[in-house]
Short mmCIF file of C-alpha atoms in Angstrom, two decimals:
data_model
loop_
_atom_site.label_atom_id
_atom_site.label_comp_id
_atom_site.label_asym_id
_atom_site.label_seq_id
_atom_site.Cartn_x
_atom_site.Cartn_y
_atom_site.Cartn_z
CA MET A 1 0.00 0.00 0.00
CA ASN A 2 2.89 2.38 0.77
CA ALA A 3 4.33 1.76 -2.65
CA VAL A 4 1.13 3.06 -4.21
CA PHE A 5 1.61 6.52 -2.84
CA ALA A 6 5.40 6.56 -3.07
CA MET A 7 5.49 9.36 -5.57
CA ALA A 8 3.13 11.61 -3.66
CA ASN A 9 4.82 10.63 -0.42
CA ASP A 10 8.21 11.85 -1.67
CA ARG A 11 7.04 15.44 -1.93
CA LEU A 12 5.05 15.26 1.27
CA ARG A 13 8.02 13.71 3.04
CA ALA A 14 10.21 16.55 1.72
CA LEU A 15 7.76 19.05 3.21
CA GLU A 16 7.87 17.24 6.53
CA ASP A 17 11.66 17.47 6.45
CA VAL A 18 11.27 21.21 5.85
CA GLU A 19 9.16 21.41 9.00
CA LYS A 20 11.96 19.75 10.95
CA GLU A 21 14.44 22.18 9.43
CA ILE A 22 12.31 25.14 10.58
CA ALA A 23 12.36 23.72 14.11
CA LEU A 24 16.15 23.37 13.81
CA VAL A 25 16.42 27.02 12.76
CA LEU A 26 14.57 28.18 15.87
CA GLN A 27 16.48 25.77 18.09
CA SER A 28 19.90 26.87 16.83
CA ALA A 29 18.93 30.56 17.13
CA GLY A 30 17.89 29.95 20.73
CA THR A 31 21.12 28.06 21.51
CA ILE A 32 23.22 30.90 20.09
CA VAL A 33 21.41 33.53 22.18
CA LEU A 34 21.68 31.32 25.27
CA GLU A 35 25.40 30.83 24.73
CA LEU A 36 25.93 34.57 24.22
CA SER A 37 24.19 35.27 27.53
CA LYS A 38 26.93 33.40 29.43
CA GLU A 39 29.99 35.16 30.76
CA LYS A 40 32.36 32.96 28.84
CA ALA A 41 30.79 31.85 25.57
CA ASN A 42 32.07 28.75 23.84
CA ALA A 43 33.31 29.97 20.47
CA SER A 44 33.33 26.60 18.77
CA LEU A 45 29.77 25.89 19.86
CA LEU A 46 28.74 29.31 18.61
CA ASP A 47 30.36 28.64 15.24
CA ARG A 48 28.70 25.26 14.94
CA GLN A 49 25.28 26.57 15.85
CA LEU A 50 25.64 29.54 13.52
CA ASN A 51 26.57 27.24 10.62
CA GLN A 52 23.60 25.06 11.49
CA PHE A 53 21.34 28.10 11.53
CA GLN A 54 22.52 29.37 8.16
CA THR A 55 22.41 25.91 6.55
CA SER A 56 18.92 25.19 7.81
CA ILE A 57 17.44 28.51 6.79
CA ASN A 58 18.95 28.26 3.30
CA ARG A 59 17.63 24.73 2.96
CA VAL A 60 14.14 25.81 4.05
CA GLU A 61 14.07 28.65 1.57
CA SER A 62 15.37 26.60 -1.36
CA GLU A 63 13.10 23.62 -0.72
CA LEU A 64 9.95 25.68 -0.32
CA SER A 65 10.79 27.74 -3.42
CA ALA A 66 11.26 24.52 -5.38
CA GLN A 67 7.92 23.17 -4.21
CA ILE A 68 6.14 26.39 -5.15
CA ARG A 69 7.84 26.37 -8.55
CA TYR A 70 6.74 22.77 -9.14
CA LEU A 71 3.17 23.59 -8.13
CA THR A 72 3.18 26.56 -10.50
CA GLN A 73 4.02 24.14 -13.32
CA VAL A 74 1.57 21.33 -12.54
CA ALA A 75 -1.45 23.11 -11.05
CA THR A 76 -4.34 23.42 -13.50
CA GLY A 77 -7.00 24.99 -11.38
CA GLN A 78 -9.42 22.21 -12.24
CA PRO A 79 -10.62 19.55 -9.83
CA HIS A 80 -9.28 16.06 -10.37
CA GLU A 81 -11.95 13.67 -11.61
CA GLY A 82 -10.08 10.39 -11.37
CA SER A 83 -11.49 7.62 -9.27
CA THR A 84 -10.75 4.08 -8.19
CA TYR A 85 -14.41 3.36 -7.57
CA SER A 86 -14.98 0.87 -10.41
CA ALA A 87 -11.91 -1.21 -9.54
CA ARG A 88 -12.85 -1.14 -5.87
CA LYS A 89 -16.37 -2.25 -6.68
CA ASP A 90 -15.18 -5.13 -8.85
CA CYS A 91 -12.76 -6.22 -6.16
CA GLN A 92 -15.47 -5.99 -3.52
CA MET A 93 -17.77 -8.18 -5.62
CA ALA A 94 -14.98 -10.73 -6.06
CA LEU A 95 -14.47 -10.81 -2.30
CA ASN A 96 -18.24 -11.20 -1.84
CA ARG A 97 -18.17 -14.16 -4.23
CA SER A 98 -15.37 -15.76 -2.23
CA GLU A 99 -17.22 -15.16 1.01
CA TYR A 100 -20.41 -16.65 -0.42
CA ALA A 101 -18.55 -19.74 -1.61
CA ARG A 102 -16.97 -20.08 1.83
CA VAL A 103 -20.36 -19.83 3.54
CA LYS A 104 -21.94 -22.39 1.23
CA LEU A 105 -19.08 -24.83 1.70
CA GLY A 106 -19.35 -24.30 5.43
CA GLU A 107 -23.02 -25.27 5.30
CA LEU A 108 -22.15 -28.33 3.24
CA GLY A 109 -19.54 -29.32 5.79
CA ARG A 110 -21.99 -28.91 8.64
CA THR A 111 -24.52 -31.06 6.75
CA CYS A 112 -21.88 -33.76 6.40
CA GLU A 113 -21.12 -33.53 10.11
CA ILE A 114 -24.78 -33.93 10.99
CA MET A 115 -25.04 -36.99 8.82
CA LEU A 116 -21.89 -38.50 10.26
CA ASP A 117 -22.96 -38.01 13.84
CA PRO A 118 -24.27 -41.39 15.04
CA GLN A 119 -26.27 -39.83 17.87
CA THR A 120 -28.70 -38.00 15.55
CA MET B 1 7.20 22.59 -19.66
CA ALA B 2 8.95 25.50 -21.46
CA THR B 3 5.62 26.95 -22.62
CA GLN B 4 4.09 29.43 -20.28
CA ARG B 5 1.04 28.02 -18.64
CA VAL B 6 -1.94 30.20 -17.99
CA LEU B 7 -3.28 29.42 -14.56
CA PRO B 8 -6.60 30.54 -13.26
CA GLN B 9 -6.27 33.82 -11.47
CA SER B 10 -7.04 32.35 -8.09
CA LYS B 11 -4.38 29.66 -8.33
CA GLU B 12 -1.76 32.07 -9.62
CA THR B 13 -2.61 34.56 -6.91
CA LEU B 14 -2.43 31.84 -4.32
CA LEU B 15 1.01 30.69 -5.44
CA GLN B 16 2.29 34.26 -5.56
CA ASN B 17 0.97 34.70 -2.05
CA TYR B 18 2.87 31.61 -0.96
CA ASN B 19 6.06 33.02 -2.45
CA LYS B 20 5.57 36.34 -0.71
CA ARG B 21 4.92 34.69 2.63
CA LEU B 22 8.03 32.58 2.27
CA LYS B 23 10.23 35.57 1.46
CA ASP B 24 8.75 37.69 4.24
CA ASP B 25 9.12 35.03 6.91
CA ILE B 26 12.70 34.16 6.00
CA ARG B 27 13.57 37.87 5.91
CA SER B 28 11.92 38.39 9.29
CA ILE B 29 13.86 35.54 10.92
CA LEU B 30 17.19 36.72 9.53
CA ASP B 31 16.66 40.41 10.34
CA ASN B 32 15.41 39.84 13.87
CA PHE B 33 18.17 37.37 14.66
CA THR B 34 20.80 39.77 13.32
CA GLU B 35 19.39 42.59 15.44
CA ILE B 36 19.40 40.42 18.55
CA ILE B 37 23.07 39.64 18.01
CA LYS B 38 23.81 43.34 17.48
CA THR B 39 21.89 44.29 20.61
CA ALA B 40 23.82 41.73 22.62
CA LYS B 41 26.98 43.76 22.12
CA VAL B 42 27.89 45.68 25.26
CA GLU B 43 28.49 49.34 24.51
CA GLU B 44 30.70 51.48 26.65
CA GLU B 45 28.93 54.75 26.04
CA THR B 46 25.17 54.99 26.22
CA GLN B 47 22.83 57.95 25.96
CA VAL B 48 20.84 56.84 28.97
CA SER B 49 21.91 55.09 32.11
CA ARG B 50 23.14 51.56 31.92
CA ALA B 51 20.12 50.20 33.72
CA THR B 52 17.74 51.95 31.36
CA GLN B 53 19.72 50.81 28.35
CA ALA B 54 19.80 47.26 29.67
CA GLU B 55 16.05 47.35 30.25
CA GLN B 56 15.47 48.67 26.74
CA ASP B 57 17.74 46.03 25.22
CA HIS B 58 15.98 43.34 27.23
CA TYR B 59 12.57 44.43 25.95
CA GLU B 60 13.83 44.73 22.37
CA MET B 61 15.29 41.23 22.48
CA HIS B 62 12.00 39.86 23.79
CA VAL B 63 10.10 41.47 20.95
CA ARG B 64 12.55 40.31 18.31
CA ALA B 65 12.58 36.79 19.72
CA ALA B 66 8.78 36.79 19.58
CA ASN B 67 9.01 37.98 15.96
CA ILE B 68 11.35 35.09 15.15
CA VAL B 69 8.93 32.61 16.71
CA ARG B 70 5.99 34.19 14.90
CA ALA B 71 7.85 33.95 11.59
CA GLY B 72 8.69 30.31 12.33
CA GLU B 73 5.04 29.50 13.01
CA SER B 74 4.02 31.35 9.85
CA LEU B 75 6.48 29.16 7.91
CA MET B 76 4.91 26.03 9.45
CA LYS B 77 1.48 27.25 8.35
CA LEU B 78 2.88 27.84 4.87
CA VAL B 79 4.22 24.29 4.77
CA SER B 80 0.79 22.99 5.83
CA ASP B 81 -0.90 25.01 3.07
CA LEU B 82 1.61 23.72 0.54
CA LYS B 83 0.92 20.13 1.61
CA GLN B 84 -2.80 20.68 1.13
CA PHE B 85 -2.28 22.34 -2.23
CA LEU B 86 0.01 19.52 -3.29
CA ILE B 87 -2.49 16.81 -2.38
CA LEU B 88 -5.29 18.54 -4.26
CA ASN B 89 -3.47 19.83 -7.32
CA ASP B 90 -0.46 17.63 -7.98
CA PHE B 91 -2.11 15.78 -10.84
CA PRO B 92 0.87 13.66 -11.93
CA SER B 93 1.20 12.03 -8.51
CA VAL B 94 -2.57 11.70 -8.12
CA ASN B 95 -2.83 9.99 -11.52
CA GLU B 96 0.05 7.69 -10.62
CA ALA B 97 -1.55 6.81 -7.29
CA ILE B 98 -4.93 6.11 -8.93
CA SER B 99 -3.47 3.88 -11.64
CA LEU B 100 -1.37 1.90 -9.16
CA ARG B 101 -4.34 1.46 -6.85
CA ASN B 102 -6.52 0.27 -9.75
CA GLN B 103 -3.83 -2.19 -10.75
CA GLN B 104 -3.61 -3.51 -7.19
CA LEU B 105 -7.37 -3.95 -6.92
CA ARG B 106 -7.59 -5.64 -10.32
CA THR B 107 -4.81 -8.04 -9.37
CA LEU B 108 -6.62 -8.93 -6.17
CA GLN B 109 -9.88 -9.47 -8.05
CA GLU B 110 -8.22 -11.73 -10.62
CA GLU B 111 -6.55 -13.72 -7.87
CA CYS B 112 -9.90 -14.22 -6.10
CA ASP B 113 -11.61 -15.32 -9.29
CA LYS B 114 -8.77 -17.64 -10.22
CA LYS B 115 -8.94 -19.33 -6.84
CA LEU B 116 -12.71 -19.65 -7.06
CA ILE B 117 -12.43 -21.25 -10.49
CA SER B 118 -9.80 -23.73 -9.29
CA LEU B 119 -12.00 -24.49 -6.28
CA ARG B 120 -14.94 -25.07 -8.59
CA ASP B 121 -12.88 -27.46 -10.70
CA GLU B 122 -11.70 -29.40 -7.65
CA ILE B 123 -15.21 -29.69 -6.26
CA ALA B 124 -16.50 -30.82 -9.66
CA ILE B 125 -13.92 -33.60 -9.68
CA ASP B 126 -14.83 -34.64 -6.13
CA LEU B 127 -18.52 -34.52 -6.97
CA TYR B 128 -17.92 -36.76 -9.97
CA GLU B 129 -16.14 -39.31 -7.76
CA LEU B 130 -18.88 -39.14 -5.13
CA GLU B 131 -21.57 -39.64 -7.72
CA GLU B 132 -19.62 -42.56 -9.17
CA GLU B 133 -19.48 -44.14 -5.74
CA TYR B 134 -23.09 -43.38 -4.97
CA TYR B 135 -24.60 -44.72 -8.16
CA SER B 136 -22.49 -47.82 -8.04
CA SER B 137 -23.71 -48.62 -4.54
CA SER B 138 -27.01 -50.20 -3.69
CA CYS B 139 -28.47 -47.17 -1.89
CA GLY B 140 -28.51 -45.33 -5.18
CA GLN B 141 -31.18 -47.65 -6.46
CA TRP B 142 -34.78 -48.46 -5.54
CA ASP B 143 -36.28 -51.55 -7.06
CA GLY B 144 -33.96 -51.47 -10.03
CA VAL B 145 -34.48 -47.76 -10.75
CA GLU B 146 -31.66 -45.34 -10.20
CA LEU B 147 -32.50 -42.82 -7.52
CA PRO B 148 -31.28 -39.29 -7.74
CA LEU B 149 -29.25 -38.17 -4.77
CA CYS B 150 -31.93 -35.87 -3.39
CA GLU B 151 -34.56 -38.56 -3.62
CA ALA B 152 -32.37 -41.03 -1.75
CA PHE B 153 -31.79 -38.40 0.94
CA HIS B 154 -35.53 -37.91 1.39
CA ARG B 155 -36.17 -41.62 1.46
CA GLN B 156 -33.54 -42.04 4.15
CA ASP B 157 -36.01 -40.60 6.69
CA SER B 158 -38.73 -42.96 5.60
CA TRP B 159 -36.52 -46.12 5.87
CA GLY B 160 -36.58 -45.83 9.64
CA SER B 161 -40.42 -45.91 9.94
CA PRO B 162 -42.14 -49.36 10.20
CA GLU B 163 -44.99 -48.70 7.76
CA MET B 164 -42.70 -48.18 4.87
CA THR B 165 -41.82 -51.34 2.86
CA SER B 166 -39.96 -52.03 -0.29
CA ASP B 167 -43.16 -52.63 -2.25
CA PRO B 168 -42.74 -50.96 -5.58
CA SER B 169 -46.50 -50.48 -5.87
CA ARG B 170 -46.30 -47.98 -3.04
CA ALA B 171 -43.92 -45.83 -5.02
CA ASN B 172 -45.13 -42.26 -5.31
CA PRO B 173 -46.14 -41.48 -8.88
CA GLU B 174 -44.49 -38.05 -8.54
CA ASP B 175 -41.28 -39.75 -7.56
CA SER B 176 -41.48 -41.90 -10.67
CA ASP B 177 -41.86 -38.77 -12.77
CA ASN B 178 -38.92 -37.22 -11.04
CA LEU B 179 -36.95 -40.37 -11.57
CA GLY B 180 -37.79 -40.38 -15.22
CA SER B 181 -36.76 -36.76 -15.71
CA GLN B 182 -33.51 -37.12 -13.87
CA GLU B 183 -32.66 -40.63 -14.90
CA SER B 184 -31.13 -39.62 -18.19
CA MET B 185 -29.06 -37.03 -16.35
CA GLN B 186 -27.75 -39.52 -13.77
CA ARG B 187 -27.37 -42.60 -15.94
CA HIS B 188 -24.16 -41.56 -17.61
CA LEU B 189 -22.47 -41.50 -14.22
CA ASN B 190 -23.28 -45.10 -13.40
CA SER B 191 -21.49 -47.66 -15.44
CA HIS B 192 -22.42 -50.58 -13.19
CA GLY B 193 -25.48 -52.79 -13.44
CA SER B 194 -28.56 -52.29 -11.27
CA SER B 195 -28.89 -54.12 -8.02
CA THR B 196 -31.95 -55.46 -6.22
CA ASN B 197 -30.37 -55.47 -2.79
CA PRO B 198 -32.27 -53.72 -0.01
CA PRO B 199 -31.18 -50.06 0.27
CA LEU B 200 -28.48 -49.40 2.86
CA GLU B 201 -28.28 -46.43 5.22
CA PHE B 202 -27.25 -43.43 3.18
CA HIS B 203 -24.47 -42.22 5.39
CA SER B 204 -22.71 -45.56 5.45
CA ALA B 205 -22.51 -45.80 1.67
CA PHE B 206 -19.10 -44.16 1.70
CA ASP B 207 -16.75 -42.69 4.24
CA TRP B 208 -17.56 -38.98 4.66
CA THR B 209 -14.65 -38.37 7.01
CA THR B 210 -12.16 -38.90 4.23
CA SER B 211 -14.09 -36.79 1.80
CA PRO B 212 -12.12 -33.86 0.41
CA LEU B 213 -14.89 -31.65 1.69
CA SER B 214 -13.99 -32.45 5.27
CA PHE B 215 -11.26 -29.80 5.27
CA TRP B 216 -13.98 -27.13 5.22
CA GLN B 217 -15.14 -28.35 8.59
CA ASN B 218 -11.99 -27.03 10.22
#
C-alpha cells in the first residue's frame, strides 16, 4: 500500500523534512542567544550553531521555493476527476463471491457432520 | 514545460501569495536574529543610564525573539498550506496513485476469481467421484431404478419408519416422474449394473470423514 503513494509521499516527506528544518532554525537561534548570555561563551559551539542556523534557513528557503515552482508548473485549477471506484467495486464483488462460496461450503460441511454423527 | 502556462487567477494569486509569505518570513527571521546579536553587544557609552539601556535592550530582544517565533510559526502554516495544495493539485502524482491502486485492486480481483475457479474445478472432480461411488452402490437404487441423490436423501427418513416397505406399488407417482426426468441425467455416471439389494443407510454408503470436503469443517 505504501508503494502506491510513493510518488506523492516523496514530496510530502520533503515538506515534513522542511518542518523539521524550521524547528532546527529556531532551536539553533535559541542556543546561540543562550550561549551569548553566558559570561564565557564557547566559540566553537557558537560557530557550529551559527553554521547550522545558516544551513537550515537556506535549505528551508530553497526547498519551499522549489515546491512552489513545481506547483506553479503542474497546477491546472481544475478539480481532479479520477477515481478508483470501479476497480474497488469489482474487487469488492470478487471478495463477496469468495465469502459466499466459503459460507456455502461451510453449510455443506456442517450437513456432512450432521449426517456422520451417530447420535442424531 | 517551457511553454508558459496560464493558470486561473485564483491559483496564480495563491502561489504568488505563498512566495511572498516565504520571502517575508525568511527575511523576518534573519533580520530579527541579526538585530538580537547586534543588541547583545555591550556598549561602553550609552545615551541613557546603563540600567535603562539594559532594560530597553531586554525588551527589544524579547520582541525580536517573539518575531522570530511568529515567523517560524508562519512558515509552518505555509508548509501545511503547501501540503494541502500539493495533495489537491499535484495531478501527476494523483494519476500515478490512482493507476497503481486500480492495478492492485484488479490483481486482487483476478486472484480471487482464479482461486474460485480452481475451487470449482476441484469440487466438480470430487462430486464426480462421489456420484460414481453413490450410483455404483445399492443405496442409489430403488427396485432397479436409479435414484437421484436428493430422492435417496428424502427416502432415508422414511426407511426408519415401520410402515414403509420395499413394495414398488407404493412408489409415489411423482417420484417416478422425477426419476424419469432425472434418470437420463444420472445414468451416464453409473457404469455398473442395477442391483436389487435392499437399500443401505445413506451415510454408510461411503466414508464422509475422508471426503475432500472435510477440510472445510476445520
